[in-house]
Coordinates of C-alpha atoms in Angstrom, one line a residue:
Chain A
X1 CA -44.1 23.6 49.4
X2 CA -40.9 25.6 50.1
X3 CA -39.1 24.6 53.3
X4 CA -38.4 27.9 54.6
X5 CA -41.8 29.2 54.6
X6 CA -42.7 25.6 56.3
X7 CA -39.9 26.6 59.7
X8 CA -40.9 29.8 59.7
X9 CA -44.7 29.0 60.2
X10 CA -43.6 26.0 62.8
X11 CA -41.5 28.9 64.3
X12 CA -44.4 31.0 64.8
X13 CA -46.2 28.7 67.4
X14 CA -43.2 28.7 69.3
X15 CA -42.7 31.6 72.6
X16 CA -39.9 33.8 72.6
X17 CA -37.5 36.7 74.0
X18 CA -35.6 38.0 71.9
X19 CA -32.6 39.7 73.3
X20 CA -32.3 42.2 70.5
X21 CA -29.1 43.2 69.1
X22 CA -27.1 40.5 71.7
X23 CA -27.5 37.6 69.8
X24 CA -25.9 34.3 71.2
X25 CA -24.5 33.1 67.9
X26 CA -21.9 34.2 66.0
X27 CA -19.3 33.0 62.9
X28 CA -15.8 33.0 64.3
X29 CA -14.3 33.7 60.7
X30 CA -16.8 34.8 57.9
X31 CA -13.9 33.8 54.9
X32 CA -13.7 30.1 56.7
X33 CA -17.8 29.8 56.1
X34 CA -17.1 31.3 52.2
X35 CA -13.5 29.8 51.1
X36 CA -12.5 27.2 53.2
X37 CA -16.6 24.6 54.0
X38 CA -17.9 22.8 51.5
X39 CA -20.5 20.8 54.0
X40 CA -21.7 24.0 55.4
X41 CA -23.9 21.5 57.3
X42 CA -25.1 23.9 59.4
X43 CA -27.7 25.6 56.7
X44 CA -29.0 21.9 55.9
X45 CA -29.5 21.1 59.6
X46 CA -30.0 23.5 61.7
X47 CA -33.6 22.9 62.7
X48 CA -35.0 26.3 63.1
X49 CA -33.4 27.9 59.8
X50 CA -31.3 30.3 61.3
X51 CA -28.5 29.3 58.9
X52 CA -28.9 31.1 55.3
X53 CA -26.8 31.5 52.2
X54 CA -26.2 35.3 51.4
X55 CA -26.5 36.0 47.4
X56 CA -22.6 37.2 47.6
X57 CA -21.7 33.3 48.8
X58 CA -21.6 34.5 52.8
X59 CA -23.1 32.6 55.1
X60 CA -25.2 34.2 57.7
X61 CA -26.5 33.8 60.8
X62 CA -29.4 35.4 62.5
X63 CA -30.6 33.2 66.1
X64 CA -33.9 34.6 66.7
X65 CA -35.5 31.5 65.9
X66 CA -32.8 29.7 67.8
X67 CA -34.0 27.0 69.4
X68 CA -30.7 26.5 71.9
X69 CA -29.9 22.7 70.8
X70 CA -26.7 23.3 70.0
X71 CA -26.4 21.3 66.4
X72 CA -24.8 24.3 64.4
X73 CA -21.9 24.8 67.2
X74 CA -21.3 20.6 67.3
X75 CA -21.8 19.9 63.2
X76 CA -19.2 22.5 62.5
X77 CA -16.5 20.1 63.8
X78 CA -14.1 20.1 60.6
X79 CA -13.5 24.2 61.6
X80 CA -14.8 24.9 65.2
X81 CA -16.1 28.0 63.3
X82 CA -19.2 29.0 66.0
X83 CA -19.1 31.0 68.8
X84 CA -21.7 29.5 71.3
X85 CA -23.2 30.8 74.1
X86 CA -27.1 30.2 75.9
X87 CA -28.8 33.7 75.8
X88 CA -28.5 35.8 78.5
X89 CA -30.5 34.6 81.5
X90 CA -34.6 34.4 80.6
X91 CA -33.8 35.9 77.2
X92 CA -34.2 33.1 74.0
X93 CA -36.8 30.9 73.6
X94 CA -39.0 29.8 76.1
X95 CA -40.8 26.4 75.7
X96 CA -44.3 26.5 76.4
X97 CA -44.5 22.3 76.8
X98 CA -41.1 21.4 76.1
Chain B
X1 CA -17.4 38.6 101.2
X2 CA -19.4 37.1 98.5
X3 CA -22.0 34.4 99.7
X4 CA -20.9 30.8 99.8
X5 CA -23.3 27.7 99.9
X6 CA -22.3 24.4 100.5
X7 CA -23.4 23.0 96.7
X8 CA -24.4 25.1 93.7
X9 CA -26.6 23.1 91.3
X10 CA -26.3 24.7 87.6
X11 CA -29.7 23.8 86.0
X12 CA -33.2 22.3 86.9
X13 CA -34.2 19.5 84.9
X14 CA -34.8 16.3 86.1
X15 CA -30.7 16.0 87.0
X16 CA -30.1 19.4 89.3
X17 CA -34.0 19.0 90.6
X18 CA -33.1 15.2 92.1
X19 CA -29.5 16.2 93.2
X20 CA -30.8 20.0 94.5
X21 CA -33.6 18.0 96.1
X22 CA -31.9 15.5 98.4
X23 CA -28.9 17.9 99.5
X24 CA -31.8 20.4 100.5
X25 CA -33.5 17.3 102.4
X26 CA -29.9 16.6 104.1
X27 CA -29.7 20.1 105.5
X28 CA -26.9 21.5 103.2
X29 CA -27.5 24.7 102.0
X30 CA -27.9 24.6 98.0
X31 CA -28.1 27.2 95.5
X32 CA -29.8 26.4 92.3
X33 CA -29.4 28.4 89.2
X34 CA -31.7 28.1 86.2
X35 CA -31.3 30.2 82.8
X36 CA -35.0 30.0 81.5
X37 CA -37.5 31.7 83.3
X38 CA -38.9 29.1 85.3
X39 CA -38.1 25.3 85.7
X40 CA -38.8 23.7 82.5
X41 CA -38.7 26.3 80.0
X42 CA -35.7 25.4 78.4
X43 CA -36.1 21.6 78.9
X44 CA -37.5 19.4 76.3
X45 CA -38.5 15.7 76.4
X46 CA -40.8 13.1 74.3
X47 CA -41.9 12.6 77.1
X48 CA -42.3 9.4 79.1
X49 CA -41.9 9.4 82.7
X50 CA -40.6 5.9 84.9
X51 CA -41.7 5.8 87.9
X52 CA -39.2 3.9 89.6
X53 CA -36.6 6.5 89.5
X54 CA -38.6 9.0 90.7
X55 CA -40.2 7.1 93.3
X56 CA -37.0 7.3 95.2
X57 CA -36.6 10.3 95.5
X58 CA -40.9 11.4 96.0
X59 CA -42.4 8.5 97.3
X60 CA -46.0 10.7 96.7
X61 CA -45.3 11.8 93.5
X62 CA -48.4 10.5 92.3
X63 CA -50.4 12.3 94.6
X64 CA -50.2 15.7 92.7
X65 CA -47.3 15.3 89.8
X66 CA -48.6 17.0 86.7
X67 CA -48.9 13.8 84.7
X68 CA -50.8 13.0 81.1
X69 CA -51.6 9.5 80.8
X70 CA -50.2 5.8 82.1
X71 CA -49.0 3.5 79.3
X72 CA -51.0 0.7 78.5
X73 CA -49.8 -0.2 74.9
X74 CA -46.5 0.2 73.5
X75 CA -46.1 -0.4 69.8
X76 CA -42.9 -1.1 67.6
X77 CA -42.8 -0.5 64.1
X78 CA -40.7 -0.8 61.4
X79 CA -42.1 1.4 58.2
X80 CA -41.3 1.3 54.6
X81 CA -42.6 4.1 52.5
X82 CA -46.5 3.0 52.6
X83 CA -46.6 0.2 55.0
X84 CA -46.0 -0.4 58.4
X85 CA -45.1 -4.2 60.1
X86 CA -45.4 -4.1 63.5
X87 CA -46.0 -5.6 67.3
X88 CA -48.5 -4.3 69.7
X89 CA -47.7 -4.8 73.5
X90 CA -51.0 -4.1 75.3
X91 CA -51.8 -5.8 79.1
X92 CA -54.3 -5.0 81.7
X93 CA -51.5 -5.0 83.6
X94 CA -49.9 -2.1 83.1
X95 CA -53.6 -0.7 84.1
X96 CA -52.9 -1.7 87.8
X97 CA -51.5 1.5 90.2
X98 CA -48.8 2.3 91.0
X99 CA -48.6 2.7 87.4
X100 CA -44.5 2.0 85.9
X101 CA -44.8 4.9 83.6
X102 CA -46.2 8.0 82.4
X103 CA -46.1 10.5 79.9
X104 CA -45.6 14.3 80.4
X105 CA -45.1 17.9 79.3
X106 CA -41.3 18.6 80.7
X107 CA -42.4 22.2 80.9
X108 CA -45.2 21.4 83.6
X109 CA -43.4 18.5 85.3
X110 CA -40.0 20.5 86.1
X111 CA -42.4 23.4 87.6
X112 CA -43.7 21.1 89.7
X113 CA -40.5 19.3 90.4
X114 CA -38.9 22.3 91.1
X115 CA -41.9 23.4 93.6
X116 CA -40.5 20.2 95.9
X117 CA -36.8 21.2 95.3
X118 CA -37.8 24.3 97.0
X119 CA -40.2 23.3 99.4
X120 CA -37.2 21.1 101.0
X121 CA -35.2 24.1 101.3
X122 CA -33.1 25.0 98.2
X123 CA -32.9 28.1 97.0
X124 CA -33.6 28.9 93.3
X125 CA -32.6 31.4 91.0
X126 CA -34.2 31.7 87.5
X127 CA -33.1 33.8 84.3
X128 CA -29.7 33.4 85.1
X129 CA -27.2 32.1 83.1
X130 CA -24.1 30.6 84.8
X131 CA -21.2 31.7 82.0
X132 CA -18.2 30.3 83.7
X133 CA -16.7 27.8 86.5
X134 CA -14.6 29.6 89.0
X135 CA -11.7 27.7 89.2
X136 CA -8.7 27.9 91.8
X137 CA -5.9 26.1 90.1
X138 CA -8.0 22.3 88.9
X139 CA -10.2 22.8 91.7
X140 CA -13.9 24.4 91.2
X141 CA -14.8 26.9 93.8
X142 CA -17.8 28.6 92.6
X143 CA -19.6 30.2 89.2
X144 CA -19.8 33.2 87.5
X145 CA -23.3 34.0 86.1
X146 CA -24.6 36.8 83.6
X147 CA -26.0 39.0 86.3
X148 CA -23.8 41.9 88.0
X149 CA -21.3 40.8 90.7
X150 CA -22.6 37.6 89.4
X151 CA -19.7 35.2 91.2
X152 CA -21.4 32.7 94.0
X153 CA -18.7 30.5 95.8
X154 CA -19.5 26.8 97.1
X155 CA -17.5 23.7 98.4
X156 CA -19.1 21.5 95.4
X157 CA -20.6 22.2 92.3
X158 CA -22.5 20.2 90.5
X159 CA -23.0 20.4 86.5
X160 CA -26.6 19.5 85.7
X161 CA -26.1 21.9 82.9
X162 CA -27.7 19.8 79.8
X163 CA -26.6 17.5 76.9
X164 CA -24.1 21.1 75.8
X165 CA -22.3 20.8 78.9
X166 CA -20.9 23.9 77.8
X167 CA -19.4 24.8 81.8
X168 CA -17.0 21.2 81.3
X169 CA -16.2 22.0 78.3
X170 CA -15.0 25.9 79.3
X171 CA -13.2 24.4 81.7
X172 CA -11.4 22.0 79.7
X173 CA -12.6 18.9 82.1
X174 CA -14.1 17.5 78.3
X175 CA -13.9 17.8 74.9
X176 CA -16.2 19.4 72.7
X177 CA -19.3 16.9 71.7
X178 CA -18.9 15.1 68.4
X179 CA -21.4 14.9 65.9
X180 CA -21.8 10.6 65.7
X181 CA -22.0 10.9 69.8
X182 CA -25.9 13.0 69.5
X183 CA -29.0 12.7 68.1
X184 CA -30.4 15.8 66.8
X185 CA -34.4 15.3 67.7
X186 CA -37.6 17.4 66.6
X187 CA -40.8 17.4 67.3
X188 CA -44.4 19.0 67.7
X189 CA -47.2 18.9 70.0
X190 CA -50.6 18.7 68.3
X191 CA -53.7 18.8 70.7
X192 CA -56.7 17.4 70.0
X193 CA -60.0 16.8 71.9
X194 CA -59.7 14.2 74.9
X195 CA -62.9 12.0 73.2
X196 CA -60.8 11.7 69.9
X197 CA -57.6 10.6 71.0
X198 CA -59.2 7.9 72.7
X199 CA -61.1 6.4 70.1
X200 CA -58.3 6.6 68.0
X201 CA -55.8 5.1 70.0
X202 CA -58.4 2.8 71.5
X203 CA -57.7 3.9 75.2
X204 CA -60.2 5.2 77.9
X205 CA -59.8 7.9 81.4
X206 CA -56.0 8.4 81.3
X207 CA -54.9 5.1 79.7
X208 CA -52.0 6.1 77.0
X209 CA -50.1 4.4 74.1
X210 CA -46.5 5.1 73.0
X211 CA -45.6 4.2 69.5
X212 CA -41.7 3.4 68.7
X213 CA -41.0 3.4 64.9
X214 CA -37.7 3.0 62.6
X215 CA -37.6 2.1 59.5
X216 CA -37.7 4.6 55.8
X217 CA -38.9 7.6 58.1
X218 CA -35.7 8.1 59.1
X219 CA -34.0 7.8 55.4
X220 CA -31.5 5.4 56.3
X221 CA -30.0 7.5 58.7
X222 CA -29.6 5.6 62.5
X223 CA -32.5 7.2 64.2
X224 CA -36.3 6.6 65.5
X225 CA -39.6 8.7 65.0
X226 CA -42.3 8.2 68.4
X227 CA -45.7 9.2 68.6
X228 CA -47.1 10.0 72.7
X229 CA -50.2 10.4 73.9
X230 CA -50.9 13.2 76.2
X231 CA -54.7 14.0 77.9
X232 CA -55.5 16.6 75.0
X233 CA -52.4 15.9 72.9
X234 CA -50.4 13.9 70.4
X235 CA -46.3 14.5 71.1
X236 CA -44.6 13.0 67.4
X237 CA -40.9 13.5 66.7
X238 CA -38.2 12.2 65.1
X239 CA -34.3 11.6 66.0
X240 CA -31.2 10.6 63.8
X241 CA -27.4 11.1 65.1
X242 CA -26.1 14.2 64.2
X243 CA -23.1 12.6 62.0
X244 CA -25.9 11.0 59.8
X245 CA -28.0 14.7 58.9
X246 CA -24.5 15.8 58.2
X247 CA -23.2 12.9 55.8
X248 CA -26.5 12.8 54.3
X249 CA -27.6 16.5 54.2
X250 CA -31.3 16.6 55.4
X251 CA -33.3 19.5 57.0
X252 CA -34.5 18.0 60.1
X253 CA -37.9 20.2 59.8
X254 CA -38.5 18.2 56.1
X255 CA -37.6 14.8 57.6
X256 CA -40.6 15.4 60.1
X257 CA -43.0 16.6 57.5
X258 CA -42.3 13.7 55.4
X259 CA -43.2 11.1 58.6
X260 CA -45.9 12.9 59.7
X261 CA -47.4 12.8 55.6
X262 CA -46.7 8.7 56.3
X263 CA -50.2 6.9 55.2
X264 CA -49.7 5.0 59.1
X265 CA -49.2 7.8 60.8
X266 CA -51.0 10.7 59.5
X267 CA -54.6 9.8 60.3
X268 CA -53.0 9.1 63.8
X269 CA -52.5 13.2 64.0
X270 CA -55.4 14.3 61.6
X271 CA -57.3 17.3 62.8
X272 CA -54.8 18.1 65.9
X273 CA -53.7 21.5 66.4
X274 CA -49.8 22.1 66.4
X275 CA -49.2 24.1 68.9
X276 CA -45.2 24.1 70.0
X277 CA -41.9 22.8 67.5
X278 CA -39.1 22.0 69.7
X279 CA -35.2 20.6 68.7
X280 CA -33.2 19.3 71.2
X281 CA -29.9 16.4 71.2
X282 CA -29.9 13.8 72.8
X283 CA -26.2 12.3 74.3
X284 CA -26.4 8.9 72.8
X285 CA -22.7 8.3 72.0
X286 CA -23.0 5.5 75.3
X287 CA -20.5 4.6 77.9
X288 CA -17.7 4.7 75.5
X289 CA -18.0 8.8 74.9
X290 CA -19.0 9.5 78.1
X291 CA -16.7 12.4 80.1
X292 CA -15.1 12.5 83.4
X293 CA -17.5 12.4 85.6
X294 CA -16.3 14.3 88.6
X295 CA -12.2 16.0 89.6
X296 CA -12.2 18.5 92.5
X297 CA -15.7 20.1 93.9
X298 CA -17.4 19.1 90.6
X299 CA -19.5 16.4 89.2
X300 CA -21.2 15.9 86.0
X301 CA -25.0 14.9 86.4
X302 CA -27.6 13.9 83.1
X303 CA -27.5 14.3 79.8
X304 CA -24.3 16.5 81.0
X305 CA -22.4 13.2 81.9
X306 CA -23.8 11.1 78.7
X307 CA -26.6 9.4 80.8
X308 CA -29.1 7.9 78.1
X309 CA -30.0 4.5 77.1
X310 CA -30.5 5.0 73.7
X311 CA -31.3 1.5 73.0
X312 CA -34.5 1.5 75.6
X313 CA -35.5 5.1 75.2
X314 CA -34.0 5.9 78.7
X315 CA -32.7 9.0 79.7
X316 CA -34.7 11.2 82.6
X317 CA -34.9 8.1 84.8
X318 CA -30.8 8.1 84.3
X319 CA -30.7 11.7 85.5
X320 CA -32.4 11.5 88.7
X321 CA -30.9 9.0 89.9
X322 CA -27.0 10.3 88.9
X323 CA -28.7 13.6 90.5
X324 CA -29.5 11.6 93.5
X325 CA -26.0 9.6 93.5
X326 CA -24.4 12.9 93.2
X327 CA -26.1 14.0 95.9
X328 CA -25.8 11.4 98.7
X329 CA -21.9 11.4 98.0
X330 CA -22.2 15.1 99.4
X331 CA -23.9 14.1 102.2
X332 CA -22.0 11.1 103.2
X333 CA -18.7 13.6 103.3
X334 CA -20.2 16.5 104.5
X335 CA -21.6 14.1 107.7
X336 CA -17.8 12.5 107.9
X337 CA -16.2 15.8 107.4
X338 CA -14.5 15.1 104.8
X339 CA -13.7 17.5 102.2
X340 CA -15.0 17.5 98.3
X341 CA -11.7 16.3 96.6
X342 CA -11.4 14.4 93.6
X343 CA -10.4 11.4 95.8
X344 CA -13.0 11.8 97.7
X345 CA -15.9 12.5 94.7
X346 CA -14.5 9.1 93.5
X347 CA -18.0 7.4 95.9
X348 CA -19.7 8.8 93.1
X349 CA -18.6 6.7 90.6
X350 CA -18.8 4.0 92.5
X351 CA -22.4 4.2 93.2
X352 CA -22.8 4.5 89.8
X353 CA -20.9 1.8 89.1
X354 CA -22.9 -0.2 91.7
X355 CA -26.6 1.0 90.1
X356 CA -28.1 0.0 86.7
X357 CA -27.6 3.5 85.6
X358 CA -23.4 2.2 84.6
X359 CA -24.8 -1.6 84.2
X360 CA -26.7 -0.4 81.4
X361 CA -24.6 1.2 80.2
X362 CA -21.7 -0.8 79.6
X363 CA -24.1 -3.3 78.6
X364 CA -24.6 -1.3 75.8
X365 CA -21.4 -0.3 75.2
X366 CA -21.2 -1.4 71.4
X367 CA -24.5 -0.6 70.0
X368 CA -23.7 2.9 68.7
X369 CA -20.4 1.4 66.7
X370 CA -22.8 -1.3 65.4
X371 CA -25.4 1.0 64.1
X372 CA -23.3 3.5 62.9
X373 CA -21.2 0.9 60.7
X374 CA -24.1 -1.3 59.7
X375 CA -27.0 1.5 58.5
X376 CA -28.6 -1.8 56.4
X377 CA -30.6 -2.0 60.4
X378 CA -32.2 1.2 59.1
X379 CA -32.4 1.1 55.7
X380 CA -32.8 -2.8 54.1
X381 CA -34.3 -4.4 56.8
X382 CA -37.4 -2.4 57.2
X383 CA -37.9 -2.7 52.9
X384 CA -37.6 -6.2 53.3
X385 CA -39.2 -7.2 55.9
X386 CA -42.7 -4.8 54.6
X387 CA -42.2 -6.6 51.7
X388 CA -42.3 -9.9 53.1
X389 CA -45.2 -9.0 54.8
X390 CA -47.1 -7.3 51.5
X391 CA -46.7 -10.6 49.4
X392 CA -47.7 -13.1 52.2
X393 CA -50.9 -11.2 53.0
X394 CA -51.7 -10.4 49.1
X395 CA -53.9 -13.2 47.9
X396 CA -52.9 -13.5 43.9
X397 CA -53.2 -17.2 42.9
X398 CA -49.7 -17.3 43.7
X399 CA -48.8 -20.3 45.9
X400 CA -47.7 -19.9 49.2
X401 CA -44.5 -22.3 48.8
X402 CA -42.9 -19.7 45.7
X403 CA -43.2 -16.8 48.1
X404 CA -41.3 -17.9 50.6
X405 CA -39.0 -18.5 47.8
X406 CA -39.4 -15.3 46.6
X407 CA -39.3 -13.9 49.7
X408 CA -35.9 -15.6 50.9
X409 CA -34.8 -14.8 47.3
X410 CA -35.3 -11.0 47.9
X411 CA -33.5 -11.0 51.5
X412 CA -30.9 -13.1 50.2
X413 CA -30.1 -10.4 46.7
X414 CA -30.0 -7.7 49.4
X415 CA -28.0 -9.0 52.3
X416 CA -26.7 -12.4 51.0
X417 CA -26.5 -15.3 53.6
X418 CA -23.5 -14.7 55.2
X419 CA -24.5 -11.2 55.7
X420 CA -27.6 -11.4 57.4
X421 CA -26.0 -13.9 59.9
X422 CA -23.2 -11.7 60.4
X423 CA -26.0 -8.9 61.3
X424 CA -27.5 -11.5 63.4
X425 CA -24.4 -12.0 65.2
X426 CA -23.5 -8.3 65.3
X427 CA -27.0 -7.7 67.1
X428 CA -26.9 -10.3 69.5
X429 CA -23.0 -9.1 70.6
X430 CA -23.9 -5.3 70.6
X431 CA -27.4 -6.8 73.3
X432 CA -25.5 -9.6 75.3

């Protein structure tokens, strides 16, 4: 029962357009994430997954499954180390019920 | 030239829709801008509806609002790993139109919102992100949005931009959010067949029950789970402040699994189809952590200005009518000729100040300090209190007399005297 398949297949119910290769997360300072966290709060709690520890120690992000709340961005408040922006206009997800 | 309107409203949600809606009804030329790709598709909600709120602003709302069921029954529980103590409010009452409340899919009721935002007059403009306020010295002049030649100019504009506020924040009016002032809340939407959510909630035609829990779902951490009925679907969630997932490192996604696998509540969902997983905070950091709330040719509407009741599960009914306040201080001016300064923006406030949006809450004013200091509310209590329950209801040949003892014996290990009538106390300042 491995939580990462579980988001992934909640994920997949979910509408959305991607605006490939713009995405609308980013890490400020990749050595900040590595050296400097030791929460690194935003892989436990972001709520779509999009947070992941590389194998080499770097933490990644990748916001296709971004669900635009805004946690990672607000959690990261001992380094202010995520650049946050909404999608481009109709781009992201795209709540069916909301 | 680039085109100037008198207000731009940034965002359609309940908020921008009531404040968009009334300007538009007032004559004033509005500009709406919306960054999903229609009303609603970025929004996210439980979702009840109040009436009352909404009834001032569309009298008829009734008459063709997309809206699920009326709440008939509203339960409280307080869970502890297997059990569940609670109280069930459920009156004929509530069965008599106009109904109080409602609940609703947000992506079907801001549509429809929207469609009388429009109808009035306004003019919207979806998939369109606003990425800046254009500022002339402090004073707000217009937007910049993601499109090309994407700057719009206006007299006022007014931020109904979403519990990020990211367009305040760019412009320095706020700080960024902290993590102890939100709730970070998830939840799905399972449908089911009409027929089987009304025999199991024990509801007929469009009657509807809303269950409030705390309690071991939320793993000590200050939060609530809810379960809403829709016409063809169950809405359960769960939301803890965003300070607490931190401290406490839990994956959202596993803390709804766990509540939904909870012997009360699973039964409740068995058999539904899950058909959507949303995230979304919530600005519950109350009147303490709530921004400025307007300077020159802005104000700050909704979950953009801190407007939720955490306490009473309030927040939409907050946004329309700050959107509406917002907007009949435009009009007022605008009819004396008076200009959209700070000084003059200051009306706003004061209708605030004047409504139960502010009443409520400064009432509340203490409750996130008391909770956030005191997590026993969320974590000892609930244990307790099931296991009051469980060994007064377990017949055993056990007298009734030794366990009460054993009861008051078990609170007393865990909170001791003095503590639980300082809780007491705590509560009863935090509601007064």
């Amino acid at each position: 029962m491995s939580a990462a398949i579980k988001v992934e297949e909640k994920l997949f119910q979910n509408r959305y357009k991607v605006d490939a290769g713009r995405p609308h997360i980013s890490i400020i300072d990749e050595d900040k994430c590595r050296n400097n966290c030791a929460s690194q709060a935003c892989i436990t709690c972001c709520p779509a997954g999009c947070w992941t520890m590389e194998g080499n120690g770097q933490v990644t992000v990748i916001s296709d499954g971004c669900l635009e709340c805004g946690t990672c961005r607000i959690i990261c408040d001992d380094h202010r180390n995520v650049a946050w922006e909404y999608p481009r206009g109709g781009y992201g997800i795209l709540f069916k019920f909301g | 030239m680039a085109e100037k309107f008198d207000v731009i409203v940034v965002g359609a949600g309940p908020s921008g829709n009531s404040a968009a809606l009334k300007l538009a009804e007032a004559g004033l030329s509005v500009l709406q801008i919306e960054r999903g790709e229609s009303p609603g598709s970025k929004n996210v909600q439980g979702a009840i509806l109040y009436s009352d709120a909404l009834e001032k602003l569309i009298p008829d709302f009734r008459d063709d609002a997309p809206l699920e069921r009326h709440v008939i029954e509203q339960r409280m529980w307080v869970l502890d790993d297997d059990s569940f103590v609670g109280t069930h409010y459920r009156s004929d009452s509530f069965n008599k139109e106009p109904y109080n409340r409602y609940t609703m899919i947000r992506s079907q009721f801001d549509k429809w919102f929207s469609e009388r935002v429009q109808k009035a007059g306004a003019l919207l403009i979806c998939e369109t992100t606003v990425s800046n306020l254009l500022l002339d010295g402090n004073r707000v002049v217009g937007i910049q949005t993601d499109r090309e030649g994407g700057e719009i100019y206006a007299d006022a504009v007014i931020l109904a931009d979403g519990v990020n506020s990211l367009l305040a924040k760019k412009a320095g009016f706020h700080p960024e959010l902290e993590p102890k002032n939100v709730a970070l809340a998830v939840k799905e939407i399972h449908f089911m067949p009409q027929e089987l959510i009304e025999q199991r909630f024990n509801v007929k035609d469009d009657e509807g029950v809303v269950i409030e829990m705390v309690g071991k779902i939320t793993k000590g951490m200050m939060g609530t789970g809810f379960l809403y009925t829709n016409r063809e679907s169950v809405t359960i969630g769960v939301g803890c402040m965003l300070s607490d997932f931190k401290k406490q490192k839990i994956t959202p996604f596993e803390l709804l699994e766990q509540m939904k696998e909870h012997p009360s509540i699973k039964p409740l969902i068995q058999g539904g189809e899950m058909k959507e997983y949303t995230a979304h905070l919530i600005p519950e950091g109350g009147y303490k952590a709530m921004p400025d709330l307007y300077g020159e040719g802005w104000m700050i509407v909704g979950d953009a200005g801190m407007f939720v009741n955490a306490v009473h599960r309030e927040g939409s009914n907050l946004a329309m009518t700050t959107g509406m306040h917002a907007a009949n201080t435009l009009i007022e001016l605008n009819a004396e000729g008076l200009p959209f300064s700070k000084a003059n923006l200051k009306r706003y406030k004061a209708k605030l100040d004047e409504s139960f949006v502010m009443k409520d809450m400064k009432k509340y004013k203490n409750m996130p300090d008391v909770f956030h200091t005191n997590p026993q509310f969320f974590n000892d209590y609930p244990e307790l209190i099931s296991n009051a329950a469980r060994t007064m209801l377990t017949v055993d040949g056990v007298d009734k007399k030794t366990k009460e003892r054993q009861i008051g014996k078990s609170f007393r290990q865990r909170r001791s005297i003095f503590g639980m009538v300082k809780d007491t106390f705590k509560l009863w300042r935090a509601f007064e």
